[in-house]
Amino acid sequence: MKRFIETDKAPKAIGPYSQAVVVGNMMFVSGQIPIDPENGDLVQGTIEEKTERVLENLKAILEAGGFSLKDVVKVTVFTTSMDYLQRVNEVYSRYFGDHRPARSFVAVAQLPRNVEIEIEAIAVKEGE
């Protein structure tokens, strides 16, 4: 049975998709970009500020579905430059701490709304 997640604590989907889908004990979170859910504006500033907004959006969606960052088992980070790796890692480490999900970090030519970062995740609830 599928459950579609929608929360106003994260940006609404900007296309024909869901913020996340829960199937059994797994949650698949769509790629999040640095949009402020309160006003729909793109976050301006450093890559660190943008990464923080993306991770706050991801966290809000996880929580709306009954999951947390500790349940995340796989993360994919898309950026427009590999030069961002260390700076993104600094913010990412603050959110995930000692929890170390599998991760890919991919540089791409372009992202939606010409942002510099997008992050998607898969989470699993153990024992369910």
Coordinates of C-alpha atoms in Angstrom, one line a residue:
M1 CA 0.0 0.0 0.0
K2 CA 1.4 3.4 -1.0
R3 CA 1.0 6.6 1.0
F4 CA 1.8 9.9 -0.6
I5 CA 3.4 12.5 1.7
E6 CA 2.6 16.2 1.5
T7 CA 3.5 18.9 4.0
D8 CA 3.4 22.6 3.9
K9 CA 6.7 22.6 6.0
A10 CA 8.5 21.9 2.7
P11 CA 8.1 23.3 -0.8
K12 CA 5.2 22.0 -2.8
A13 CA 6.2 19.8 -5.7
I14 CA 7.0 21.9 -8.8
G15 CA 5.9 19.2 -11.2
P16 CA 3.8 16.1 -11.5
Y17 CA 5.3 14.2 -8.5
S18 CA 4.9 13.8 -4.8
Q19 CA 7.2 15.2 -2.1
A20 CA 7.6 11.6 -1.0
V21 CA 6.0 8.2 -1.2
V22 CA 5.9 5.6 1.6
V23 CA 5.7 2.0 0.7
G24 CA 5.7 -0.4 3.6
N25 CA 8.6 0.6 5.9
M26 CA 10.4 2.6 3.1
M27 CA 10.1 6.3 2.2
F28 CA 11.3 7.7 -1.0
V29 CA 11.8 11.5 -0.8
S30 CA 11.9 13.5 -4.1
G31 CA 14.8 15.8 -4.8
Q32 CA 14.7 18.9 -2.7
I33 CA 16.1 22.3 -3.8
P34 CA 16.7 25.4 -1.7
I35 CA 13.2 26.8 -1.7
D36 CA 11.8 28.5 1.4
P37 CA 8.5 26.8 2.0
E38 CA 7.0 29.9 3.8
N39 CA 7.3 32.2 0.7
G40 CA 8.2 29.9 -2.2
D41 CA 11.4 31.9 -2.9
L42 CA 14.7 30.4 -3.7
V43 CA 17.3 30.9 -0.9
Q44 CA 20.0 33.3 -1.8
G45 CA 23.5 33.2 -0.3
T46 CA 26.3 30.7 0.0
I47 CA 26.2 27.0 -0.9
E48 CA 26.2 26.3 2.8
E49 CA 23.0 28.3 3.3
K50 CA 21.4 26.6 0.4
T51 CA 22.4 23.2 1.6
E52 CA 20.9 23.9 5.0
R53 CA 17.6 24.9 3.5
V54 CA 17.5 21.7 1.3
L55 CA 18.2 19.5 4.4
E56 CA 15.6 21.3 6.4
N57 CA 13.1 20.6 3.6
L58 CA 14.2 17.0 3.5
K59 CA 13.9 16.7 7.3
A60 CA 10.4 18.2 7.2
I61 CA 9.2 15.7 4.6
L62 CA 10.7 12.8 6.5
E63 CA 9.0 13.9 9.7
A64 CA 5.6 14.4 7.9
G65 CA 5.8 10.7 7.0
G66 CA 6.8 9.5 10.4
F67 CA 10.5 9.1 9.6
S68 CA 13.7 11.0 10.7
L69 CA 17.2 11.6 9.4
K70 CA 18.3 8.6 11.4
D71 CA 16.1 6.4 9.2
V72 CA 17.8 7.6 6.0
V73 CA 19.8 4.8 4.3
K74 CA 20.7 6.4 0.9
V75 CA 21.2 10.0 -0.1
T76 CA 22.0 11.4 -3.6
V77 CA 23.4 14.9 -3.8
F78 CA 23.3 16.7 -7.1
T79 CA 25.3 19.9 -7.5
T80 CA 26.4 22.1 -10.4
S81 CA 30.1 21.9 -9.2
M82 CA 32.3 19.4 -7.6
D83 CA 34.0 22.4 -6.0
Y84 CA 31.1 22.4 -3.5
L85 CA 31.9 19.0 -2.1
Q86 CA 33.8 20.0 1.1
R87 CA 31.4 22.9 1.9
V88 CA 28.3 20.8 1.4
N89 CA 29.9 18.1 3.6
E90 CA 30.3 20.5 6.5
V91 CA 26.6 21.2 6.5
Y92 CA 25.6 17.6 5.8
S93 CA 27.7 16.4 8.7
R94 CA 25.9 18.7 11.1
Y95 CA 22.6 17.2 10.1
F96 CA 23.6 13.5 9.9
G97 CA 26.2 13.4 12.7
D98 CA 27.5 9.9 13.3
H99 CA 24.7 8.4 11.2
R100 CA 26.3 7.7 7.8
P101 CA 23.9 6.7 5.1
A102 CA 25.2 5.5 1.7
R103 CA 25.6 8.5 -0.5
S104 CA 26.4 9.6 -4.1
F105 CA 27.6 13.1 -4.9
V106 CA 27.1 14.0 -8.5
A107 CA 27.9 17.1 -10.5
V108 CA 25.4 17.9 -13.2
A109 CA 25.1 20.6 -15.9
Q110 CA 21.8 22.1 -14.6
L111 CA 19.2 21.6 -11.9
P112 CA 15.5 22.8 -11.7
R113 CA 15.1 26.6 -11.4
N114 CA 18.9 26.9 -12.1
V115 CA 19.7 26.1 -8.4
E116 CA 23.2 24.8 -7.4
I117 CA 22.1 21.9 -5.2
E118 CA 19.4 19.2 -5.0
I119 CA 19.2 16.3 -2.5
E120 CA 17.0 13.2 -2.5
A121 CA 16.8 10.4 0.0
I122 CA 15.6 6.9 0.8
A123 CA 14.7 6.0 4.4
V124 CA 13.8 2.7 6.0
K125 CA 12.1 2.1 9.3
E126 CA 13.6 -0.9 11.1
G127 CA 11.4 -3.5 12.7
E128 CA 8.3 -2.6 10.7

